[in-house]
């Protein structure tokens, strides 16, 4: 870093995204992308929108919010659209955390939460998970700060039930509770229906995973109209044109053909159960994931070693060196062909271990 960087960022540890290889790889299962392309109508909508790139996009995302509202069963005024769900979460840190209101989130969760806390200059409290990697909702009762929970959690994939989330909301009426639902469409019950009941709830979703649009960077938040007004005040004070014309067009078309997305989600869930079953036969231990990834360990081979040897064979998964995670790897659920490649390579690696 240069000598000109403000001292307030001297200790900042940026978020580390999953590796995006610059060369061809056989099987990429490290960043929770969809293995399926978006509906053809989405591509056509983007091409049509590209003909008007000389014009600014609608800063209110009016038609996109209407399309989201129709699918989610909420009012368009209860929706904010942002450049990926990360931007929505970032605005929530800015809006609802300060010197007197810290952020509260699990110690093991989405790695951007502590980064957002650091860059916004707010204190935060990390809550340990239970021994089985699950979240104890009572740990967040009367949190004395804004609560951020990924549901299902990452990288474990373990969900909270709607009743558990409601308990957190009931015991934090003076705190905003942000439920990050990036992976909700793969088998977890959404908290969106609770928005009508709780004015302290902000639900965050994305088009990146279940709607096959990670490359478009489009996300949104759903909450009480007053919460959305808070976030929009920040958005219009930073970048009112944060959603480009192509993303708006793609989002609308995706929602208009949501049956394609639902079918893709069903395929991912089937592939997840298939992979869990096959890895279980090989002796792997796994958390009960309802996401488009699984969190696995094997008693006979360390997580870093399995990661390294799979990479040598052209299969990329996700590994962290943190002591509490080092035994495990996170594996994105891809197509059946991709999962069969993974299973074949894992079986070969384990056979080599036995032969030693």
Coordinates of N, CA and C in Angstrom, one line a residue, residues 101-287:
X101 N -23.6 1.3 18.4 CA -24.4 0.2 18.0 C -23.4 -0.7 17.2
X102 N -22.8 -1.7 17.8 CA -21.9 -2.6 17.1 C -22.6 -3.6 16.1
X103 N -21.9 -4.3 15.3 CA -22.4 -5.4 14.5 C -22.2 -6.7 15.3
X104 N -23.2 -7.6 15.1 CA -23.1 -8.9 15.8 C -23.3 -9.9 14.8
X105 N -22.4 -10.9 14.7 CA -22.6 -12.0 13.7 C -21.8 -13.2 14.1
X106 N -22.0 -14.4 13.5 CA -21.3 -15.6 13.9 C -19.8 -15.4 13.7
X107 N -19.0 -16.1 14.4 CA -17.6 -16.1 14.3 C -17.2 -16.8 13.0
X108 N -17.9 -17.9 12.6 CA -17.7 -18.6 11.4 C -18.9 -18.3 10.5
X109 N -18.7 -17.5 9.4 CA -19.8 -17.1 8.6 C -19.2 -16.4 7.3
X110 N -20.0 -15.7 6.6 CA -19.5 -15.1 5.3 C -18.4 -14.1 5.7
X111 N -17.3 -14.2 5.0 CA -16.1 -13.5 5.4 C -16.2 -12.0 5.2
X112 N -17.2 -11.5 4.5 CA -17.3 -10.0 4.2 C -17.8 -9.3 5.5
X113 N -18.5 -9.9 6.4 CA -19.0 -9.2 7.5 C -18.0 -8.5 8.3
X114 N -16.9 -9.1 8.8 CA -15.9 -8.4 9.5 C -15.2 -7.3 8.6
X115 N -15.1 -7.5 7.3 CA -14.5 -6.5 6.5 C -15.3 -5.3 6.4
X116 N -16.6 -5.5 6.2 CA -17.6 -4.3 6.2 C -17.5 -3.6 7.6
X117 N -17.4 -4.3 8.7 CA -17.3 -3.7 10.0 C -16.0 -2.8 10.0
X118 N -14.9 -3.4 9.6 CA -13.6 -2.7 9.7 C -13.7 -1.4 8.8
X119 N -14.2 -1.6 7.6 CA -14.1 -0.4 6.6 C -15.1 0.7 7.0
X120 N -16.1 0.3 7.7 CA -17.1 1.4 8.2 C -16.7 1.9 9.6
X121 N -15.7 1.3 10.2 CA -15.2 1.8 11.5 C -16.1 1.5 12.6
X122 N -16.8 0.4 12.6 CA -17.6 0.0 13.7 C -17.1 -1.2 14.4
X123 N -17.4 -1.3 15.7 CA -17.0 -2.4 16.5 C -17.9 -3.6 16.1
X124 N -17.4 -4.8 16.4 CA -18.3 -6.0 16.1 C -18.0 -7.1 17.1
X125 N -19.0 -7.9 17.3 CA -18.9 -9.0 18.2 C -19.2 -10.3 17.4
X126 N -18.2 -11.2 17.5 CA -18.3 -12.5 16.8 C -18.8 -13.5 17.8
X127 N -19.9 -14.2 17.4 CA -20.5 -15.2 18.3 C -20.1 -16.6 17.9
X128 N -19.5 -17.4 18.8 CA -19.1 -18.7 18.4 C -20.2 -19.6 18.0
X129 N -20.0 -20.5 17.1 CA -21.0 -21.5 16.7 C -21.0 -22.6 17.8
X130 N -22.1 -23.4 17.8 CA -22.1 -24.6 18.6 C -21.1 -25.6 18.1
X131 N -20.9 -26.7 18.8 CA -19.9 -27.7 18.4 C -20.2 -28.3 17.1
X132 N -21.5 -28.4 16.8 CA -21.9 -29.0 15.5 C -21.9 -28.0 14.4
X133 N -21.4 -26.8 14.6 CA -21.3 -25.7 13.6 C -22.7 -25.0 13.4
X134 N -23.7 -25.3 14.2 CA -24.9 -24.6 14.0 C -25.0 -23.3 14.8
X135 N -25.9 -22.5 14.5 CA -26.1 -21.2 15.2 C -27.1 -21.4 16.3
X136 N -26.8 -21.0 17.5 CA -27.8 -21.0 18.6 C -28.5 -19.6 18.6
X137 N -29.8 -19.6 18.2 CA -30.5 -18.3 18.1 C -30.5 -17.5 19.3
X138 N -30.5 -18.2 20.5 CA -30.6 -17.5 21.8 C -29.3 -16.7 22.0
X139 N -28.2 -17.0 21.3 CA -27.0 -16.2 21.5 C -27.2 -14.8 20.9
X140 N -28.3 -14.6 20.1 CA -28.5 -13.3 19.5 C -29.7 -12.5 20.1
X141 N -30.3 -13.1 21.2 CA -31.3 -12.4 21.9 C -30.7 -11.2 22.6
X142 N -31.4 -10.0 22.5 CA -30.9 -8.8 23.1 C -29.5 -8.5 22.8
X143 N -29.2 -8.5 21.5 CA -27.8 -8.5 21.0 C -27.1 -7.1 21.2
X144 N -27.9 -6.1 21.5 CA -27.3 -4.8 21.7 C -26.4 -4.3 20.5
X145 N -26.9 -4.7 19.4 CA -26.2 -4.3 18.1 C -27.0 -4.8 17.0
X146 N -26.7 -4.4 15.8 CA -27.3 -4.9 14.5 C -26.8 -6.3 14.3
X147 N -27.8 -7.2 14.0 CA -27.5 -8.6 13.8 C -27.4 -9.0 12.3
X148 N -26.3 -9.7 12.0 CA -26.2 -10.1 10.6 C -26.0 -11.7 10.6
X149 N -26.9 -12.3 9.9 CA -26.9 -13.8 9.9 C -27.2 -14.3 8.5
X150 N -26.2 -15.1 8.0 CA -26.4 -15.7 6.7 C -27.3 -17.0 6.9
X151 N -28.3 -17.1 6.2 CA -29.2 -18.3 6.4 C -29.6 -18.9 5.0
X152 N -29.1 -20.1 4.7 CA -28.2 -20.9 5.5 C -26.9 -20.2 5.6
X153 N -26.2 -20.7 6.7 CA -24.9 -20.0 7.0 C -23.8 -20.5 6.0
X154 N -22.8 -19.7 5.9 CA -21.6 -20.1 5.1 C -20.4 -20.1 5.9
X155 N -19.5 -21.1 5.8 CA -19.5 -22.1 4.7 C -20.2 -23.4 5.1
X156 N -20.9 -23.5 6.2 CA -21.5 -24.7 6.8 C -22.7 -25.2 6.0
X157 N -23.5 -24.3 5.5 CA -24.8 -24.6 4.8 C -25.9 -24.9 5.8
X158 N -25.7 -24.7 7.1 CA -26.7 -25.1 8.1 C -27.7 -24.0 8.2
X159 N -29.0 -24.2 8.1 CA -30.0 -23.2 8.2 C -30.6 -23.0 9.6
X160 N -31.2 -21.8 9.8 CA -32.1 -21.6 11.0 C -33.5 -21.7 10.4
X161 N -34.4 -22.2 11.3 CA -35.8 -22.3 10.9 C -36.5 -20.9 11.0
X162 N -37.6 -20.7 10.4 CA -38.3 -19.5 10.4 C -38.7 -19.1 11.9
X163 N -39.0 -20.1 12.7 CA -39.4 -19.9 14.1 C -38.2 -19.3 14.8
X164 N -37.0 -19.9 14.5 CA -35.8 -19.4 15.2 C -35.4 -18.0 14.8
X165 N -35.6 -17.7 13.6 CA -35.4 -16.3 13.1 C -36.4 -15.3 13.8
X166 N -37.6 -15.8 13.9 CA -38.6 -14.9 14.5 C -38.3 -14.7 16.0
X167 N -37.7 -15.7 16.6 CA -37.3 -15.5 18.0 C -36.2 -14.4 18.1
X168 N -35.3 -14.4 17.2 CA -34.3 -13.4 17.2 C -34.9 -12.0 17.0
X169 N -35.8 -11.9 16.1 CA -36.5 -10.6 15.8 C -37.3 -10.1 17.0
X170 N -38.0 -11.0 17.7 CA -38.8 -10.7 18.9 C -37.9 -10.2 20.0
X171 N -36.7 -10.7 20.1 CA -35.8 -10.3 21.2 C -34.8 -9.2 20.8
X172 N -35.1 -8.5 19.7 CA -34.2 -7.4 19.2 C -35.1 -6.3 18.6
X173 N -36.1 -5.9 19.3 CA -37.0 -4.9 18.7 C -36.3 -3.6 18.5
X174 N -35.2 -3.3 19.2 CA -34.5 -2.1 19.1 C -33.3 -2.2 18.2
X175 N -33.1 -3.4 17.6 CA -32.0 -3.6 16.7 C -32.4 -4.1 15.4
X176 N -31.8 -3.7 14.3 CA -32.0 -4.3 13.0 C -31.4 -5.7 12.9
X177 N -32.2 -6.6 12.3 CA -31.7 -8.0 12.1 C -31.6 -8.2 10.5
X178 N -30.5 -8.4 10.0 CA -30.3 -8.6 8.6 C -30.1 -10.1 8.4
X179 N -31.0 -10.7 7.6 CA -30.9 -12.1 7.2 C -30.5 -12.2 5.8
X180 N -29.3 -12.7 5.6 CA -28.6 -12.8 4.3 C -29.0 -14.1 3.7
X181 N -29.9 -14.1 2.6 CA -30.4 -15.3 2.1 C -29.8 -15.6 0.7
X182 N -28.5 -15.5 0.6 CA -27.9 -15.8 -0.7 C -28.2 -17.2 -1.2
X183 N -28.3 -18.1 -0.3 CA -28.5 -19.5 -0.7 C -29.9 -20.1 -0.4
X184 N -30.8 -19.2 -0.1 CA -32.1 -19.7 0.4 C -32.9 -20.5 -0.5
X185 N -32.7 -20.4 -1.8 CA -33.5 -21.1 -2.8 C -33.2 -22.6 -3.0
X186 N -32.2 -23.1 -2.2 CA -31.8 -24.5 -2.4 C -32.3 -25.3 -1.2
X187 N -33.4 -24.9 -0.5 CA -34.0 -25.7 0.5 C -34.2 -25.1 1.8
X188 N -34.1 -23.8 1.9 CA -34.3 -23.1 3.2 C -35.5 -22.2 3.1
X189 N -36.3 -22.1 4.2 CA -37.5 -21.3 4.2 C -37.1 -19.8 4.3
X190 N -37.6 -19.0 3.4 CA -37.3 -17.6 3.4 C -37.9 -16.8 4.5
X191 N -37.3 -15.8 5.0 CA -37.8 -14.9 6.1 C -38.6 -13.8 5.5
X192 N -38.8 -13.7 4.2 CA -39.5 -12.6 3.6 C -40.9 -12.4 4.1
X193 N -41.7 -13.5 4.4 CA -43.0 -13.3 5.0 C -43.1 -12.6 6.3
X194 N -41.9 -12.6 7.0 CA -41.9 -11.9 8.3 C -41.7 -10.4 8.2
X195 N -41.4 -9.9 7.0 CA -41.2 -8.4 6.8 C -42.5 -7.7 7.2
X196 N -43.6 -8.2 6.9 CA -44.9 -7.5 7.2 C -45.1 -7.4 8.7
X197 N -44.5 -8.2 9.4 CA -44.7 -8.3 10.9 C -43.7 -7.6 11.7
X198 N -42.5 -7.5 11.2 CA -41.3 -6.9 12.0 C -40.7 -5.8 11.2
X199 N -40.7 -4.6 11.8 CA -40.1 -3.4 11.2 C -38.6 -3.4 11.3
X200 N -38.0 -4.4 12.0 CA -36.6 -4.4 12.3 C -35.9 -5.5 11.4
X201 N -36.6 -6.0 10.4 CA -36.1 -7.1 9.6 C -35.7 -6.6 8.2
X202 N -34.5 -6.9 7.8 CA -34.0 -6.7 6.4 C -33.6 -8.0 5.8
X203 N -34.2 -8.5 4.8 CA -33.9 -9.7 4.1 C -33.1 -9.4 2.8
X204 N -32.0 -10.0 2.7 CA -31.1 -9.7 1.5 C -31.0 -11.0 0.6
X205 N -31.3 -10.8 -0.7 CA -31.2 -11.9 -1.6 C -30.4 -11.4 -2.8
X206 N -30.1 -12.4 -3.7 CA -29.2 -12.2 -4.8 C -29.6 -12.9 -6.1
X207 N -29.3 -12.4 -7.2 CA -29.5 -13.2 -8.5 C -28.3 -14.1 -8.8
X208 N -27.2 -14.0 -8.0 CA -26.0 -14.7 -8.4 C -26.1 -16.2 -8.4
X209 N -26.8 -16.8 -7.4 CA -26.7 -18.2 -7.2 C -27.9 -18.9 -7.9
X210 N -29.1 -18.8 -7.4 CA -30.2 -19.6 -7.9 C -30.7 -19.0 -9.2
X211 N -30.3 -17.8 -9.6 CA -30.8 -17.3 -10.9 C -29.6 -17.2 -11.9
X212 N -28.5 -17.8 -11.6 CA -27.5 -18.0 -12.6 C -26.9 -16.7 -13.2
X213 N -26.8 -15.7 -12.3 CA -26.3 -14.4 -12.8 C -25.2 -13.8 -12.0
X214 N -24.3 -14.7 -11.5 CA -23.1 -14.2 -10.7 C -22.3 -13.2 -11.5
X215 N -22.3 -13.3 -12.8 CA -21.5 -12.4 -13.6 C -22.1 -11.0 -13.8
X216 N -23.4 -10.9 -13.5 CA -24.2 -9.6 -13.7 C -24.1 -8.7 -12.5
X217 N -23.9 -9.2 -11.3 CA -23.8 -8.5 -10.0 C -25.1 -7.7 -9.7
X218 N -26.1 -8.5 -9.3 CA -27.4 -7.9 -9.0 C -28.0 -8.5 -7.7
X219 N -28.3 -7.7 -6.8 CA -28.9 -8.2 -5.6 C -30.0 -7.2 -5.1
X220 N -30.7 -7.5 -4.0 CA -31.7 -6.7 -3.5 C -32.0 -7.0 -2.0
X221 N -32.6 -6.0 -1.4 CA -33.0 -6.1 0.0 C -34.5 -5.9 0.1
X222 N -35.2 -6.6 1.0 CA -36.6 -6.5 1.3 C -36.8 -6.2 2.8
X223 N -37.5 -5.1 3.0 CA -37.7 -4.7 4.4 C -38.9 -3.7 4.5
X224 N -39.1 -3.3 5.7 CA -40.1 -2.2 6.0 C -39.7 -1.0 5.2
X225 N -40.8 -0.3 4.7 CA -40.5 0.9 3.8 C -39.6 1.9 4.5
X226 N -39.6 2.1 5.8 CA -38.7 3.0 6.4 C -37.3 2.5 6.3
X227 N -37.0 1.2 6.5 CA -35.7 0.7 6.4 C -35.2 0.9 4.9
X228 N -36.0 0.6 4.0 CA -35.6 0.8 2.6 C -35.3 2.3 2.3
X229 N -36.1 3.2 2.9 CA -35.8 4.6 2.7 C -34.4 5.0 3.3
X230 N -34.1 4.4 4.4 CA -32.7 4.6 5.0 C -31.6 4.2 4.0
X231 N -31.8 3.0 3.5 CA -30.7 2.5 2.6 C -30.7 3.3 1.3
X232 N -31.8 3.7 0.8 CA -31.8 4.5 -0.4 C -31.2 5.9 -0.2
X233 N -31.3 6.4 1.0 CA -30.6 7.7 1.3 C -29.1 7.5 1.1
X234 N -28.6 6.4 1.5 CA -27.2 6.1 1.4 C -26.8 5.8 -0.1
X235 N -27.7 5.1 -0.8 CA -27.4 4.8 -2.2 C -27.4 6.0 -3.0
X236 N -28.4 6.9 -2.8 CA -28.4 8.1 -3.6 C -27.3 9.1 -3.2
X237 N -26.7 8.9 -2.1 CA -25.6 9.7 -1.6 C -24.3 9.2 -2.1
X238 N -24.3 8.0 -2.7 CA -23.0 7.4 -3.2 C -23.0 7.2 -4.7
X239 N -24.0 6.3 -5.1 CA -24.1 6.0 -6.5 C -25.5 5.7 -6.9
X240 N -26.3 6.7 -7.3 CA -27.7 6.4 -7.6 C -27.9 5.5 -8.9
X241 N -26.9 5.5 -9.7 CA -27.0 4.6 -10.9 C -26.2 3.3 -10.7
X242 N -26.4 2.7 -9.5 CA -25.6 1.5 -9.2 C -26.0 0.3 -9.9
X243 N -27.2 0.3 -10.5 CA -27.6 -0.9 -11.3 C -27.7 -0.4 -12.8
X244 N -26.9 -1.1 -13.7 CA -26.8 -0.7 -15.0 C -28.0 -1.2 -15.8
X245 N -28.2 -0.7 -17.1 CA -29.3 -1.1 -17.9 C -29.3 -2.6 -18.2
X246 N -28.2 -3.2 -18.4 CA -28.1 -4.6 -18.7 C -28.6 -5.5 -17.5
X247 N -28.2 -5.1 -16.3 CA -28.6 -5.8 -15.1 C -30.1 -5.7 -14.9
X248 N -30.6 -4.5 -15.1 CA -32.1 -4.4 -14.9 C -32.8 -5.2 -15.8
X249 N -32.4 -5.2 -17.1 CA -33.1 -6.0 -18.1 C -32.9 -7.5 -17.8
X250 N -31.8 -7.9 -17.4 CA -31.5 -9.3 -17.1 C -32.4 -9.8 -15.9
X251 N -32.4 -8.9 -14.9 CA -33.2 -9.3 -13.7 C -34.7 -9.5 -14.0
X252 N -35.2 -8.5 -14.8 CA -36.7 -8.6 -15.1 C -36.9 -9.9 -15.9
X253 N -36.1 -10.1 -16.9 CA -36.3 -11.3 -17.7 C -36.2 -12.6 -16.9
X254 N -35.2 -12.6 -16.0 CA -35.0 -13.8 -15.2 C -36.3 -14.1 -14.3
X255 N -36.9 -13.1 -13.8 CA -38.0 -13.2 -12.9 C -39.3 -13.6 -13.8
X256 N -39.3 -13.1 -15.0 CA -40.4 -13.4 -15.9 C -40.4 -14.9 -16.3
X257 N -39.2 -15.5 -16.2 CA -39.0 -16.9 -16.6 C -38.5 -17.7 -15.4
X258 N -39.0 -17.4 -14.2 CA -38.5 -18.0 -13.0 C -38.7 -19.5 -12.9
X259 N -39.5 -20.1 -13.7 CA -39.6 -21.5 -13.7 C -38.3 -22.2 -14.2
X260 N -37.5 -21.5 -15.0 CA -36.2 -22.0 -15.4 C -35.3 -22.1 -14.2
X261 N -35.3 -21.0 -13.4 CA -34.5 -20.9 -12.2 C -34.9 -22.0 -11.2
X262 N -36.2 -22.2 -11.0 CA -36.7 -23.2 -10.1 C -36.3 -24.6 -10.5
X263 N -36.3 -24.9 -11.8 CA -35.9 -26.2 -12.3 C -34.4 -26.4 -12.0
X264 N -33.6 -25.3 -12.2 CA -32.1 -25.4 -12.0 C -31.9 -25.7 -10.5
X265 N -32.7 -25.0 -9.6 CA -32.5 -25.3 -8.2 C -32.8 -26.7 -7.8
X266 N -33.9 -27.2 -8.4 CA -34.2 -28.6 -8.2 C -33.1 -29.6 -8.6
X267 N -32.5 -29.3 -9.7 CA -31.4 -30.1 -10.2 C -30.2 -30.0 -9.2
X268 N -29.9 -28.8 -8.7 CA -28.8 -28.7 -7.8 C -29.1 -29.4 -6.5
X269 N -30.3 -29.4 -6.0 CA -30.6 -30.1 -4.8 C -30.5 -31.6 -5.0
X270 N -31.0 -32.1 -6.1 CA -30.8 -33.5 -6.4 C -29.3 -33.9 -6.5
X271 N -28.5 -33.1 -7.1 CA -27.1 -33.4 -7.2 C -26.4 -33.3 -5.8
X272 N -26.9 -32.4 -5.0 CA -26.4 -32.3 -3.6 C -26.6 -33.6 -2.9
X273 N -27.9 -34.1 -2.9 CA -28.2 -35.3 -2.2 C -27.4 -36.5 -2.7
X274 N -27.3 -36.5 -4.0 CA -26.5 -37.6 -4.6 C -25.0 -37.6 -4.2
X275 N -24.4 -36.4 -4.2 CA -23.0 -36.2 -3.8 C -22.9 -36.5 -2.3
X276 N -23.8 -36.1 -1.5 CA -23.7 -36.3 0.0 C -23.7 -37.9 0.2
X277 N -24.6 -38.5 -0.5 CA -24.7 -40.0 -0.3 C -23.5 -40.7 -0.8
X278 N -22.9 -40.3 -1.9 CA -21.7 -41.0 -2.4 C -20.5 -40.7 -1.5
X279 N -20.3 -39.4 -1.1 CA -19.2 -39.1 -0.2 C -19.4 -39.8 1.2
X280 N -20.6 -39.9 1.6 CA -20.8 -40.6 2.9 C -20.4 -42.1 2.8
X281 N -20.6 -42.7 1.6 CA -20.1 -44.1 1.5 C -18.6 -44.2 1.5
X282 N -17.9 -43.1 1.3 CA -16.4 -43.0 1.3 C -15.9 -42.6 2.7
X283 N -16.8 -42.4 3.6 CA -16.4 -42.1 5.0 C -16.3 -40.6 5.3
X284 N -16.8 -39.7 4.4 CA -16.8 -38.3 4.7 C -17.8 -37.9 5.8
X285 N -17.5 -36.9 6.6 CA -18.5 -36.3 7.5 C -18.9 -35.0 6.9
X286 N -20.2 -34.7 7.0 CA -20.7 -33.5 6.4 C -21.7 -32.8 7.3
X287 N -21.8 -31.5 7.2 CA -22.9 -30.8 7.9 C -24.1 -30.9 7.1

